[in-house]
Amino acid sequence: MSAAARPLSTATDPADLGAVEARQMMVRRQLSAAELAQACIRRVEAVDHAVNALVARDFDAVLKDAKVADEALARGDVLGPLHGLPFGVKDMIDVKGLPTTFGSELFAKNIAAKDDAIVAAMRAAGAIPLGKTNNPEWSAGGNTRNRVYGVTANPHDVTRSCAGSSGGSAVALACGYAPLTTGSDTGGSLRNPAAFCGTVGFRPSPGVVPGDTRSIGLIPMSTSGPMARSVTDAGLMLSILARADRKDPYTTVINGRTPWDAQSFAALPRRDLSSLKVAITEDYGFAPVEGLVRDHFRKAVKALLPLFGRADEATPDCAHADRIFSVLRGVLFVSTHGKRVDEFPDLVGPNVTENVREGRSFSGEDVATALTQQGAYYQRWQAFFEDWDVLISPAVCISPRDWHELYPTEIDGKPTLSYYHWLAMAYASTIAGHPSITIPCGFDSNGMPFGLQIVGKRHDDLGVLAVAAELEAVIAGIPDLVPHGPDLAALKAAPRLSEADGFLSL
């Protein structure tokens, strides 16, 4: 049984504790922040050579912060909700004093002068940054590889991809580096690596987790969100990330408050699964899903079907999904990276270059059409969810493949349309702006983790988390579906990933 499914106080190593459990033990004086930090550092030092997930770190600063946390506890200070908890930070946002490279050779020597707003919020709640987690160059792509830090491998099989773009964050969680990590998601960058690594990744509704770095403010394709080893821990982290901040144009702030109660995410309500109307889809009617993924999904659905009040095969009408996503993604990449591609073509990788090229191939009329199609797409999704409470699907189109493959060029013998086409199971809901979560659900026929995706009504983030928590508890009791962590002994004994052929190449 994985750490995510364990009852309280059964973990033999503090590094395997969940966030809620570790926090409770600290309050009860059964665990110190220093002990937890030391355990997490030991885990990194024992296995990161095999997976390359935590690519920048200052463990002296971590231990210093842990000591300060323990002193606050000894004084009886009011403690933050995340007091003393280490967390990993995706290398797309700043931690003061650590590199922020974005996985780009152009920023290989960039040192952050201040904390990103998300990191500042986590620190204010008592959490301690453990270090930076790896991601593809500018988070472009579903394989965590770049020419600054190299590749990050799947901890369940180090010859395979951990997906991306929040791949380092998912691997860090799976290996027990920290109970919480940050991630971001455009076409599945939270959800895909969570699925590949057997962890939890939650993409919230646009604006729930505010950010001030959108290159195009009013296209809500990208958002940050929590990653954890359990839904409850993800909810706890979301309660801190869901802030009232007008810098994000999609974050509604009225009289200093948001319409959603952030504290409710930290104490998820029970949800009666037998009251739910559940739609089930293998492919949203358009995604190129691999046969073995379909097979495992059917197996999972068969086991879960009796839990629901009503469950049928159904999907929203996703007409033009591939075109909408490719055009809007292209616009975002041209706006952010076009100048870099022009000025430094040799220092920009193939995924970013291709997205800029594709973006520039679209006319103004193409963009107008895509925006209009997205509006109709959104309306169809709202009509669909008048009849259904949640939609359940596989999280990713494929099982993890060899990490040397930058992206799948074919799925079951059929060519893919682009380097991101295999992310279609995730961007189906991105286009409509609905909250979505991936939770572990057993292992496919390749022996690799399988992620179950749960999509809810727009702005029903609390409902999605509550349903996911109920399903997570049920899955933990089904032998054929129960998740478990990677083989740590095998990782400790594995050769250094940096010595593998192709480690730094794209």
mmCIF file with all atom_site columns, C-alpha atoms in Angstrom, residues 310-423:
data_model
loop_
_atom_site.group_PDB
_atom_site.id
_atom_site.type_symbol
_atom_site.label_atom_id
_atom_site.label_alt_id
_atom_site.label_comp_id
_atom_site.label_asym_id
_atom_site.label_entity_id
_atom_site.label_seq_id
_atom_site.pdbx_PDB_ins_code
_atom_site.Cartn_x
_atom_site.Cartn_y
_atom_site.Cartn_z
_atom_site.occupancy
_atom_site.B_iso_or_equiv
_atom_site.pdbx_formal_charge
_atom_site.auth_seq_id
_atom_site.auth_comp_id
_atom_site.auth_asym_id
_atom_site.auth_atom_id
_atom_site.pdbx_PDB_model_num
ATOM 1   C CA . ARG A 1 310 ? -25.926 6.257  -12.466 1.00 0.00 ? 310 ARG A CA 1
ATOM 2   C CA . ALA A 1 311 ? -23.007 5.625  -14.807 1.00 0.00 ? 311 ALA A CA 1
ATOM 3   C CA . ASP A 1 312 ? -23.060 5.523  -18.597 1.00 0.00 ? 312 ASP A CA 1
ATOM 4   C CA . GLU A 1 313 ? -20.725 6.025  -21.520 1.00 0.00 ? 313 GLU A CA 1
ATOM 5   C CA . ALA A 1 314 ? -21.040 9.663  -22.552 1.00 0.00 ? 314 ALA A CA 1
ATOM 6   C CA . THR A 1 315 ? -18.835 12.544 -23.586 1.00 0.00 ? 315 THR A CA 1
ATOM 7   C CA . PRO A 1 316 ? -19.250 16.245 -24.313 1.00 0.00 ? 316 PRO A CA 1
ATOM 8   C CA . ASP A 1 317 ? -19.121 17.173 -27.975 1.00 0.00 ? 317 ASP A CA 1
ATOM 9   C CA . CYS A 1 318 ? -15.406 17.960 -28.465 1.00 0.00 ? 318 CYS A CA 1
ATOM 10  C CA . ALA A 1 319 ? -15.592 19.020 -32.106 1.00 0.00 ? 319 ALA A CA 1
ATOM 11  C CA . HIS A 1 320 ? -12.526 21.017 -33.225 1.00 0.00 ? 320 HIS A CA 1
ATOM 12  C CA . ALA A 1 321 ? -10.646 20.306 -29.957 1.00 0.00 ? 321 ALA A CA 1
ATOM 13  C CA . ASP A 1 322 ? -7.308  19.594 -31.663 1.00 0.00 ? 322 ASP A CA 1
ATOM 14  C CA . ARG A 1 323 ? -7.538  22.705 -33.832 1.00 0.00 ? 323 ARG A CA 1
ATOM 15  C CA . ILE A 1 324 ? -8.638  25.003 -30.989 1.00 0.00 ? 324 ILE A CA 1
ATOM 16  C CA . PHE A 1 325 ? -5.817  23.843 -28.761 1.00 0.00 ? 325 PHE A CA 1
ATOM 17  C CA . SER A 1 326 ? -3.145  24.042 -31.448 1.00 0.00 ? 326 SER A CA 1
ATOM 18  C CA . VAL A 1 327 ? -4.102  27.584 -32.516 1.00 0.00 ? 327 VAL A CA 1
ATOM 19  C CA . LEU A 1 328 ? -4.394  29.034 -29.012 1.00 0.00 ? 328 LEU A CA 1
ATOM 20  C CA . ARG A 1 329 ? -1.228  27.243 -27.897 1.00 0.00 ? 329 ARG A CA 1
ATOM 21  C CA . GLY A 1 330 ? 0.555   28.637 -30.941 1.00 0.00 ? 330 GLY A CA 1
ATOM 22  C CA . VAL A 1 331 ? -0.560  32.164 -30.102 1.00 0.00 ? 331 VAL A CA 1
ATOM 23  C CA . LEU A 1 332 ? 0.786   31.774 -26.565 1.00 0.00 ? 332 LEU A CA 1
ATOM 24  C CA . PHE A 1 333 ? 4.147   30.495 -27.784 1.00 0.00 ? 333 PHE A CA 1
ATOM 25  C CA . VAL A 1 334 ? 4.600   33.230 -30.386 1.00 0.00 ? 334 VAL A CA 1
ATOM 26  C CA . SER A 1 335 ? 3.863   35.899 -27.793 1.00 0.00 ? 335 SER A CA 1
ATOM 27  C CA . THR A 1 336 ? 6.267   34.423 -25.233 1.00 0.00 ? 336 THR A CA 1
ATOM 28  C CA . HIS A 1 337 ? 9.052   32.851 -27.262 1.00 0.00 ? 337 HIS A CA 1
ATOM 29  C CA . GLY A 1 338 ? 8.966   34.262 -30.784 1.00 0.00 ? 338 GLY A CA 1
ATOM 30  C CA . LYS A 1 339 ? 11.739  36.775 -30.113 1.00 0.00 ? 339 LYS A CA 1
ATOM 31  C CA . ARG A 1 340 ? 13.911  34.136 -28.454 1.00 0.00 ? 340 ARG A CA 1
ATOM 32  C CA . VAL A 1 341 ? 13.601  31.816 -31.438 1.00 0.00 ? 341 VAL A CA 1
ATOM 33  C CA . ASP A 1 342 ? 14.589  34.659 -33.792 1.00 0.00 ? 342 ASP A CA 1
ATOM 34  C CA . GLU A 1 343 ? 17.554  35.896 -31.758 1.00 0.00 ? 343 GLU A CA 1
ATOM 35  C CA . PHE A 1 344 ? 18.917  32.644 -30.317 1.00 0.00 ? 344 PHE A CA 1
ATOM 36  C CA . PRO A 1 345 ? 17.831  29.820 -32.636 1.00 0.00 ? 345 PRO A CA 1
ATOM 37  C CA . ASP A 1 346 ? 20.647  27.512 -31.503 1.00 0.00 ? 346 ASP A CA 1
ATOM 38  C CA . LEU A 1 347 ? 19.703  27.905 -27.826 1.00 0.00 ? 347 LEU A CA 1
ATOM 39  C CA . VAL A 1 348 ? 15.997  27.135 -28.194 1.00 0.00 ? 348 VAL A CA 1
ATOM 40  C CA . GLY A 1 349 ? 14.867  23.515 -28.302 1.00 0.00 ? 349 GLY A CA 1
ATOM 41  C CA . PRO A 1 350 ? 12.775  21.772 -30.969 1.00 0.00 ? 350 PRO A CA 1
ATOM 42  C CA . ASN A 1 351 ? 9.419   21.816 -29.135 1.00 0.00 ? 351 ASN A CA 1
ATOM 43  C CA . VAL A 1 352 ? 9.447   25.570 -28.493 1.00 0.00 ? 352 VAL A CA 1
ATOM 44  C CA . THR A 1 353 ? 10.745  26.256 -32.002 1.00 0.00 ? 353 THR A CA 1
ATOM 45  C CA . GLU A 1 354 ? 8.048   24.105 -33.571 1.00 0.00 ? 354 GLU A CA 1
ATOM 46  C CA . ASN A 1 355 ? 5.293   25.762 -31.538 1.00 0.00 ? 355 ASN A CA 1
ATOM 47  C CA . VAL A 1 356 ? 6.467   29.215 -32.578 1.00 0.00 ? 356 VAL A CA 1
ATOM 48  C CA . ARG A 1 357 ? 6.652   28.118 -36.220 1.00 0.00 ? 357 ARG A CA 1
ATOM 49  C CA . GLU A 1 358 ? 3.159   26.656 -35.983 1.00 0.00 ? 358 GLU A CA 1
ATOM 50  C CA . GLY A 1 359 ? 1.820   29.761 -34.259 1.00 0.00 ? 359 GLY A CA 1
ATOM 51  C CA . ARG A 1 360 ? 3.171   31.994 -36.991 1.00 0.00 ? 360 ARG A CA 1
ATOM 52  C CA . SER A 1 361 ? 1.532   29.833 -39.639 1.00 0.00 ? 361 SER A CA 1
ATOM 53  C CA . PHE A 1 362 ? -1.931  30.800 -38.393 1.00 0.00 ? 362 PHE A CA 1
ATOM 54  C CA . SER A 1 363 ? -3.682  33.822 -39.842 1.00 0.00 ? 363 SER A CA 1
ATOM 55  C CA . GLY A 1 364 ? -5.735  36.355 -37.925 1.00 0.00 ? 364 GLY A CA 1
ATOM 56  C CA . GLU A 1 365 ? -8.800  34.617 -39.305 1.00 0.00 ? 365 GLU A CA 1
ATOM 57  C CA . ASP A 1 366 ? -7.520  31.279 -37.982 1.00 0.00 ? 366 ASP A CA 1
ATOM 58  C CA . VAL A 1 367 ? -7.211  32.767 -34.501 1.00 0.00 ? 367 VAL A CA 1
ATOM 59  C CA . ALA A 1 368 ? -10.652 34.365 -34.682 1.00 0.00 ? 368 ALA A CA 1
ATOM 60  C CA . THR A 1 369 ? -12.166 31.065 -35.787 1.00 0.00 ? 369 THR A CA 1
ATOM 61  C CA . ALA A 1 370 ? -10.446 29.151 -32.990 1.00 0.00 ? 370 ALA A CA 1
ATOM 62  C CA . LEU A 1 371 ? -11.679 31.612 -30.357 1.00 0.00 ? 371 LEU A CA 1
ATOM 63  C CA . THR A 1 372 ? -15.207 31.368 -31.738 1.00 0.00 ? 372 THR A CA 1
ATOM 64  C CA . GLN A 1 373 ? -15.006 27.580 -31.784 1.00 0.00 ? 373 GLN A CA 1
ATOM 65  C CA . GLN A 1 374 ? -13.749 27.618 -28.202 1.00 0.00 ? 374 GLN A CA 1
ATOM 66  C CA . GLY A 1 375 ? -16.798 29.664 -27.194 1.00 0.00 ? 375 GLY A CA 1
ATOM 67  C CA . ALA A 1 376 ? -19.131 27.093 -28.737 1.00 0.00 ? 376 ALA A CA 1
ATOM 68  C CA . TYR A 1 377 ? -17.051 24.277 -27.205 1.00 0.00 ? 377 TYR A CA 1
ATOM 69  C CA . TYR A 1 378 ? -17.458 25.838 -23.768 1.00 0.00 ? 378 TYR A CA 1
ATOM 70  C CA . GLN A 1 379 ? -21.217 26.117 -24.178 1.00 0.00 ? 379 GLN A CA 1
ATOM 71  C CA . ARG A 1 380 ? -21.504 22.466 -25.182 1.00 0.00 ? 380 ARG A CA 1
ATOM 72  C CA . TRP A 1 381 ? -19.576 21.423 -22.067 1.00 0.00 ? 381 TRP A CA 1
ATOM 73  C CA . GLN A 1 382 ? -21.887 23.464 -19.847 1.00 0.00 ? 382 GLN A CA 1
ATOM 74  C CA . ALA A 1 383 ? -24.926 21.808 -21.417 1.00 0.00 ? 383 ALA A CA 1
ATOM 75  C CA . PHE A 1 384 ? -23.335 18.387 -20.918 1.00 0.00 ? 384 PHE A CA 1
ATOM 76  C CA . PHE A 1 385 ? -22.745 18.952 -17.224 1.00 0.00 ? 385 PHE A CA 1
ATOM 77  C CA . GLU A 1 386 ? -26.378 19.835 -16.673 1.00 0.00 ? 386 GLU A CA 1
ATOM 78  C CA . ASP A 1 387 ? -26.960 16.076 -16.903 1.00 0.00 ? 387 ASP A CA 1
ATOM 79  C CA . TRP A 1 388 ? -23.795 14.766 -15.229 1.00 0.00 ? 388 TRP A CA 1
ATOM 80  C CA . ASP A 1 389 ? -21.968 15.423 -11.962 1.00 0.00 ? 389 ASP A CA 1
ATOM 81  C CA . VAL A 1 390 ? -18.518 14.222 -13.010 1.00 0.00 ? 390 VAL A CA 1
ATOM 82  C CA . LEU A 1 391 ? -16.790 12.748 -16.041 1.00 0.00 ? 391 LEU A CA 1
ATOM 83  C CA . ILE A 1 392 ? -14.266 9.932  -15.644 1.00 0.00 ? 392 ILE A CA 1
ATOM 84  C CA . SER A 1 393 ? -11.622 9.001  -18.218 1.00 0.00 ? 393 SER A CA 1
ATOM 85  C CA . PRO A 1 394 ? -8.026  7.853  -18.538 1.00 0.00 ? 394 PRO A CA 1
ATOM 86  C CA . ALA A 1 395 ? -5.625  10.688 -17.757 1.00 0.00 ? 395 ALA A CA 1
ATOM 87  C CA . VAL A 1 396 ? -3.195  10.038 -20.626 1.00 0.00 ? 396 VAL A CA 1
ATOM 88  C CA . CYS A 1 397 ? -3.437  8.467  -24.078 1.00 0.00 ? 397 CYS A CA 1
ATOM 89  C CA . ILE A 1 398 ? -0.447  6.152  -23.671 1.00 0.00 ? 398 ILE A CA 1
ATOM 90  C CA . SER A 1 399 ? 1.525   4.079  -21.195 1.00 0.00 ? 399 SER A CA 1
ATOM 91  C CA . PRO A 1 400 ? 4.983   5.488  -20.297 1.00 0.00 ? 400 PRO A CA 1
ATOM 92  C CA . ARG A 1 401 ? 7.542   4.936  -23.047 1.00 0.00 ? 401 ARG A CA 1
ATOM 93  C CA . ASP A 1 402 ? 11.331  5.055  -23.396 1.00 0.00 ? 402 ASP A CA 1
ATOM 94  C CA . TRP A 1 403 ? 12.479  8.514  -22.294 1.00 0.00 ? 403 TRP A CA 1
ATOM 95  C CA . HIS A 1 404 ? 14.755  8.768  -25.330 1.00 0.00 ? 404 HIS A CA 1
ATOM 96  C CA . GLU A 1 405 ? 11.585  9.289  -27.387 1.00 0.00 ? 405 GLU A CA 1
ATOM 97  C CA . LEU A 1 406 ? 11.020  13.045 -27.203 1.00 0.00 ? 406 LEU A CA 1
ATOM 98  C CA . TYR A 1 407 ? 7.348   12.523 -28.003 1.00 0.00 ? 407 TYR A CA 1
ATOM 99  C CA . PRO A 1 408 ? 5.205   9.736  -29.521 1.00 0.00 ? 408 PRO A CA 1
ATOM 100 C CA . THR A 1 409 ? 5.116   9.935  -33.299 1.00 0.00 ? 409 THR A CA 1
ATOM 101 C CA . GLU A 1 410 ? 2.544   7.125  -33.432 1.00 0.00 ? 410 GLU A CA 1
ATOM 102 C CA . ILE A 1 411 ? 0.015   5.446  -31.186 1.00 0.00 ? 411 ILE A CA 1
ATOM 103 C CA . ASP A 1 412 ? -1.020  1.885  -32.069 1.00 0.00 ? 412 ASP A CA 1
ATOM 104 C CA . GLY A 1 413 ? 0.461   2.372  -35.509 1.00 0.00 ? 413 GLY A CA 1
ATOM 105 C CA . LYS A 1 414 ? -1.353  5.632  -36.281 1.00 0.00 ? 414 LYS A CA 1
ATOM 106 C CA . PRO A 1 415 ? 0.715   8.832  -36.627 1.00 0.00 ? 415 PRO A CA 1
ATOM 107 C CA . THR A 1 416 ? 0.179   11.646 -34.152 1.00 0.00 ? 416 THR A CA 1
ATOM 108 C CA . LEU A 1 417 ? -0.600  15.152 -35.377 1.00 0.00 ? 417 LEU A CA 1
ATOM 109 C CA . SER A 1 418 ? 2.016   16.995 -33.289 1.00 0.00 ? 418 SER A CA 1
ATOM 110 C CA . TYR A 1 419 ? 4.405   16.606 -30.358 1.00 0.00 ? 419 TYR A CA 1
ATOM 111 C CA . TYR A 1 420 ? 1.507   17.374 -28.012 1.00 0.00 ? 420 TYR A CA 1
ATOM 112 C CA . HIS A 1 421 ? -1.273  15.371 -29.690 1.00 0.00 ? 421 HIS A CA 1
ATOM 113 C CA . TRP A 1 422 ? -0.848  12.533 -27.184 1.00 0.00 ? 422 TRP A CA 1
ATOM 114 C CA . LEU A 1 423 ? -1.941  14.951 -24.428 1.00 0.00 ? 423 LEU A CA 1
#
